[in-house]
Amino acid sequence: MSPDRLDRTFAALADPTRRGILARLASGDATVTELAEPFAMSLPAVSKHLKVLERAGLIARGHKAQWRPSRLEAGPLKDVAEWVDDYRKFWEESLDRLEVYLRHLQAREKKRARRKK
Amino acid sequence: MSPDRLDRTFAALADPTRRGILARLASGDATVTELAEPFAMSLPAVSKHLKVLERAGLIARGHKAQWRPSRLEAGPLKDVAEWVDDYRKFWEESLDRLEVYLRHLQAREKKRARRKK
């Protein structure tokens, strides 16, 4: 996958409405009208978001001009998952460090409680 | 995690230089000068990218004004991984469908080959 494609994917995902549209499409294909409803947006505003998603390859649209239902395309999301997975050890490590720290605090508390008896 | 934070994270990741900086920091903390070198960029240009990464919480910077080494912060990347994971079944399903289609093609080829004998 080219860096350009990841650029377009990340840029497309940097908007709550566009992520909302993807979430809606995850439960089934939808027309522009159906997508506009829950977001209380105008059709042109929704169309603009759909164009960004389509350019990023995150959705595909039907060819029937009048309806053109949108469909979720998961390929670029897989690329995002693979990209971010390279960093997994970093957040797992920081959770490990937090756990060590919490155990240290618990041990100290126990020690204190024992001393008080 | 707030939608705003995901917005900032995705926007910060929509740039190959910023992703490159994160990849560099994955192998250890680095100063602005050290980060500028491999990217053949000016220090102000790198600083600008670092500010975007810092606002998104993707890096933290030291307090010593002169050096201010940057450190990778994996929290927002974990959020991205969790967000994208909701869509995993979609790319796994499309791989499954592709496999079914490939098996169908192979079966047809075999049938044809048998007929030719």
Short mmCIF file of C-alpha atoms in Angstrom, two decimals:
data_model
loop_
_atom_site.label_atom_id
_atom_site.label_comp_id
_atom_site.label_asym_id
_atom_site.label_seq_id
_atom_site.Cartn_x
_atom_site.Cartn_y
_atom_site.Cartn_z
CA MET A 1 0.00 0.00 0.00
CA SER A 2 1.34 3.44 -0.93
CA PRO A 3 1.88 6.20 1.69
CA ASP A 4 -0.57 8.33 -0.33
CA ARG A 5 -3.33 5.84 0.27
CA LEU A 6 -2.69 5.81 4.03
CA ASP A 7 -2.65 9.64 3.95
CA ARG A 8 -6.05 9.70 2.28
CA THR A 9 -7.44 7.05 4.62
CA PHE A 10 -6.30 8.81 7.81
CA ALA A 11 -7.50 12.21 6.51
CA ALA A 12 -10.91 10.72 5.66
CA LEU A 13 -11.18 9.20 9.15
CA ALA A 14 -10.32 12.50 10.90
CA ASP A 15 -13.97 13.57 10.96
CA PRO A 16 -16.72 12.32 13.29
CA THR A 17 -19.46 12.49 10.62
CA ARG A 18 -17.42 10.38 8.20
CA ARG A 19 -16.69 7.83 10.94
CA GLY A 20 -20.43 7.90 11.72
CA ILE A 21 -21.26 7.19 8.08
CA LEU A 22 -18.89 4.18 8.10
CA ALA A 23 -20.52 2.92 11.31
CA ARG A 24 -23.95 3.25 9.68
CA LEU A 25 -22.75 1.40 6.54
CA ALA A 26 -21.39 -1.37 8.74
CA SER A 27 -25.02 -2.35 9.34
CA GLY A 28 -25.87 -2.32 5.61
CA ASP A 29 -25.69 -0.34 2.36
CA ALA A 30 -27.49 3.02 2.37
CA THR A 31 -28.48 5.79 -0.04
CA VAL A 32 -27.50 9.44 0.44
CA THR A 33 -31.02 10.17 1.75
CA GLU A 34 -30.80 7.37 4.30
CA LEU A 35 -27.37 8.56 5.40
CA ALA A 36 -28.46 12.20 5.71
CA GLU A 37 -31.32 11.41 8.10
CA PRO A 38 -29.55 10.39 11.34
CA PHE A 39 -26.96 13.16 10.91
CA ALA A 40 -29.58 15.88 10.27
CA MET A 41 -27.43 17.08 7.37
CA SER A 42 -28.26 18.39 3.91
CA LEU A 43 -27.85 15.98 1.00
CA PRO A 44 -25.00 18.05 -0.54
CA ALA A 45 -23.13 18.01 2.79
CA VAL A 46 -23.48 14.22 3.00
CA SER A 47 -22.46 13.87 -0.67
CA LYS A 48 -19.28 15.82 0.05
CA HIS A 49 -18.37 13.46 2.90
CA LEU A 50 -19.16 10.45 0.69
CA LYS A 51 -16.79 11.78 -1.98
CA VAL A 52 -13.96 11.98 0.56
CA LEU A 53 -14.70 8.43 1.73
CA GLU A 54 -14.91 7.18 -1.86
CA ARG A 55 -11.57 8.78 -2.82
CA ALA A 56 -10.00 7.04 0.16
CA GLY A 57 -11.47 3.72 -1.02
CA LEU A 58 -13.44 3.39 2.21
CA ILE A 59 -16.76 3.14 0.39
CA ALA A 60 -17.93 2.08 -3.06
CA ARG A 61 -21.08 3.46 -4.66
CA GLY A 62 -23.65 1.83 -6.89
CA HIS A 63 -23.93 2.82 -10.53
CA LYS A 64 -27.65 3.52 -10.65
CA ALA A 65 -27.46 7.33 -10.83
CA GLN A 66 -30.65 7.98 -8.91
CA TRP A 67 -29.92 5.83 -5.87
CA ARG A 68 -26.22 5.13 -5.79
CA PRO A 69 -26.26 3.25 -2.49
CA SER A 70 -22.98 3.34 -0.62
CA ARG A 71 -21.20 0.21 0.59
CA LEU A 72 -18.45 -0.08 3.16
CA GLU A 73 -15.08 -1.18 1.70
CA ALA A 74 -12.86 -2.59 4.42
CA GLY A 75 -9.51 -2.76 2.57
CA PRO A 76 -8.13 0.61 3.75
CA LEU A 77 -9.28 -0.15 7.32
CA LYS A 78 -7.24 -3.35 7.19
CA ASP A 79 -4.22 -1.23 6.16
CA VAL A 80 -4.82 1.05 9.16
CA ALA A 81 -5.05 -1.98 11.47
CA GLU A 82 -1.77 -3.36 10.07
CA TRP A 83 -0.03 0.01 10.36
CA VAL A 84 -1.08 0.57 13.97
CA ASP A 85 -0.29 -3.00 14.94
CA ASP A 86 3.44 -2.23 14.62
CA TYR A 87 3.03 -0.06 17.73
CA ARG A 88 1.07 -2.57 19.79
CA LYS A 89 4.02 -3.44 22.03
CA PHE A 90 4.24 0.21 23.12
CA TRP A 91 0.79 0.41 24.63
CA GLU A 92 1.07 -3.11 26.02
CA GLU A 93 4.38 -2.14 27.63
CA SER A 94 2.87 0.98 29.18
CA LEU A 95 0.00 -1.11 30.60
CA ASP A 96 2.61 -3.50 32.02
CA ARG A 97 4.47 -0.60 33.63
CA LEU A 98 1.19 0.70 35.09
CA GLU A 99 0.46 -2.76 36.51
CA VAL A 100 3.92 -2.94 38.13
CA TYR A 101 3.34 0.50 39.63
CA LEU A 102 -0.12 -0.44 40.95
CA ARG A 103 1.33 -3.60 42.56
CA HIS A 104 4.02 -1.49 44.15
CA LEU A 105 1.33 0.85 45.59
CA GLN A 106 -0.72 -2.10 46.85
CA ALA A 107 2.33 -3.66 48.50
CA ARG A 108 3.13 -0.36 50.20
CA GLU A 109 -0.45 -0.02 51.42
CA LYS A 110 -0.37 -3.54 52.86
CA LYS A 111 2.91 -2.81 54.62
CA ARG A 112 1.43 0.33 56.15
CA ALA A 113 -1.73 -1.48 57.21
CA ARG A 114 0.39 -4.17 58.90
CA ARG A 115 2.45 -1.58 60.75
CA LYS A 116 -0.70 0.04 62.12
CA LYS A 117 -1.94 -3.22 63.69
CA MET B 1 -12.00 8.77 24.49
CA SER B 2 -13.69 11.79 22.91
CA PRO B 3 -14.39 12.04 19.15
CA ASP B 4 -12.20 15.18 19.17
CA ARG B 5 -9.23 13.17 20.29
CA LEU B 6 -9.73 10.59 17.52
CA ASP B 7 -10.09 13.49 15.04
CA ARG B 8 -6.77 14.94 16.14
CA THR B 9 -5.09 11.54 16.10
CA PHE B 10 -6.27 10.63 12.59
CA ALA B 11 -5.41 14.12 11.27
CA ALA B 12 -1.91 13.86 12.78
CA LEU B 13 -1.39 10.44 11.17
CA ALA B 14 -2.47 11.67 7.70
CA ASP B 15 1.06 12.73 6.84
CA PRO B 16 3.98 10.48 5.83
CA THR B 17 6.60 12.63 7.61
CA ARG B 18 4.67 12.49 10.89
CA ARG B 19 4.27 8.72 10.56
CA GLY B 20 8.00 8.56 9.80
CA ILE B 21 8.77 10.54 12.97
CA LEU B 22 6.68 8.09 15.03
CA ALA B 23 8.50 5.16 13.42
CA ARG B 24 11.84 6.79 14.31
CA LEU B 25 10.71 7.40 17.91
CA ALA B 26 9.66 3.76 18.17
CA SER B 27 13.38 2.94 18.25
CA GLY B 28 14.10 5.52 20.98
CA ASP B 29 13.65 9.13 22.10
CA ALA B 30 15.16 11.78 19.81
CA THR B 31 15.82 15.52 19.72
CA VAL B 32 14.55 17.82 16.96
CA THR B 33 18.02 17.79 15.38
CA GLU B 34 18.15 13.99 15.36
CA LEU B 35 14.66 13.85 13.86
CA ALA B 36 15.44 16.44 11.17
CA GLU B 37 18.43 14.51 9.80
CA PRO B 38 16.85 11.46 8.12
CA PHE B 39 14.01 13.56 6.68
CA ALA B 40 16.35 16.25 5.26
CA MET B 41 14.03 18.89 6.71
CA SER B 42 14.63 22.23 8.38
CA LEU B 43 14.35 22.35 12.18
CA PRO B 44 11.27 24.66 12.04
CA ALA B 45 9.52 22.25 9.66
CA VAL B 46 10.20 19.33 12.01
CA SER B 47 9.10 21.42 15.01
CA LYS B 48 5.80 22.12 13.29
CA HIS B 49 5.19 18.40 12.76
CA LEU B 50 6.16 17.70 16.38
CA LYS B 51 3.61 20.25 17.58
CA VAL B 52 0.85 18.46 15.64
CA LEU B 53 1.93 15.11 17.10
CA GLU B 54 2.13 16.59 20.61
CA ARG B 55 -1.37 18.13 20.37
CA ALA B 56 -2.69 14.72 19.35
CA GLY B 57 -0.97 13.18 22.38
CA LEU B 58 1.13 10.95 20.12
CA ILE B 59 4.41 12.25 21.56
CA ALA B 60 5.53 13.86 24.78
CA ARG B 61 8.48 16.22 24.96
CA GLY B 62 11.11 16.70 27.64
CA HIS B 63 11.17 19.88 29.68
CA LYS B 64 14.82 20.82 29.19
CA ALA B 65 14.32 23.75 26.79
CA GLN B 66 17.52 23.22 24.85
CA TRP B 67 17.07 19.54 24.01
CA ARG B 68 13.42 18.66 24.54
CA PRO B 69 13.75 15.07 23.32
CA SER B 70 10.51 13.60 21.95
CA ARG B 71 9.09 10.33 23.20
CA LEU B 72 6.45 8.16 21.57
CA GLU B 73 3.14 8.03 23.50
CA ALA B 74 1.15 4.98 22.48
CA GLY B 75 -2.23 5.81 24.07
CA PRO B 76 -3.86 7.40 21.00
CA LEU B 77 -2.53 4.57 18.81
CA LYS B 78 -4.29 2.10 21.10
CA ASP B 79 -7.52 4.09 20.55
CA VAL B 80 -7.02 3.84 16.77
CA ALA B 81 -6.45 0.08 17.06
CA GLU B 82 -9.64 -0.31 19.12
CA TRP B 83 -11.65 1.86 16.73
CA VAL B 84 -10.52 -0.03 13.63
CA ASP B 85 -10.98 -3.40 15.29
CA ASP B 86 -14.77 -2.93 15.15
CA TYR B 87 -14.46 -3.34 11.37
CA ARG B 88 -12.23 -6.42 11.43
CA LYS B 89 -15.04 -8.79 10.46
CA PHE B 90 -15.53 -6.82 7.23
CA TRP B 91 -12.08 -7.40 5.83
CA GLU B 92 -12.02 -10.94 7.15
CA GLU B 93 -15.36 -11.57 5.44
CA SER B 94 -14.11 -10.15 2.14
CA LEU B 95 -11.05 -12.42 2.34
CA ASP B 96 -13.41 -15.34 2.98
CA ARG B 97 -15.52 -14.39 -0.03
CA LEU B 98 -12.37 -14.15 -2.17
CA GLU B 99 -11.31 -17.60 -1.02
CA VAL B 100 -14.72 -19.07 -1.92
CA TYR B 101 -14.46 -17.43 -5.35
CA LEU B 102 -10.92 -18.75 -5.91
CA ARG B 103 -12.05 -22.29 -4.97
CA HIS B 104 -14.91 -21.96 -7.42
CA LEU B 105 -12.45 -20.96 -10.18
CA GLN B 106 -10.12 -23.84 -9.32
CA ALA B 107 -12.99 -26.33 -9.37
CA ARG B 108 -14.10 -25.05 -12.79
CA GLU B 109 -10.55 -25.31 -14.13
CA LYS B 110 -10.28 -28.90 -12.90
CA LYS B 111 -13.60 -29.78 -14.53
CA ARG B 112 -12.43 -28.31 -17.83
CA ALA B 113 -9.10 -30.12 -17.64
CA ARG B 114 -10.92 -33.42 -17.02
CA ARG B 115 -13.22 -32.84 -19.96
CA LYS B 116 -10.24 -32.29 -22.27
CA LYS B 117 -8.70 -35.67 -21.37
#
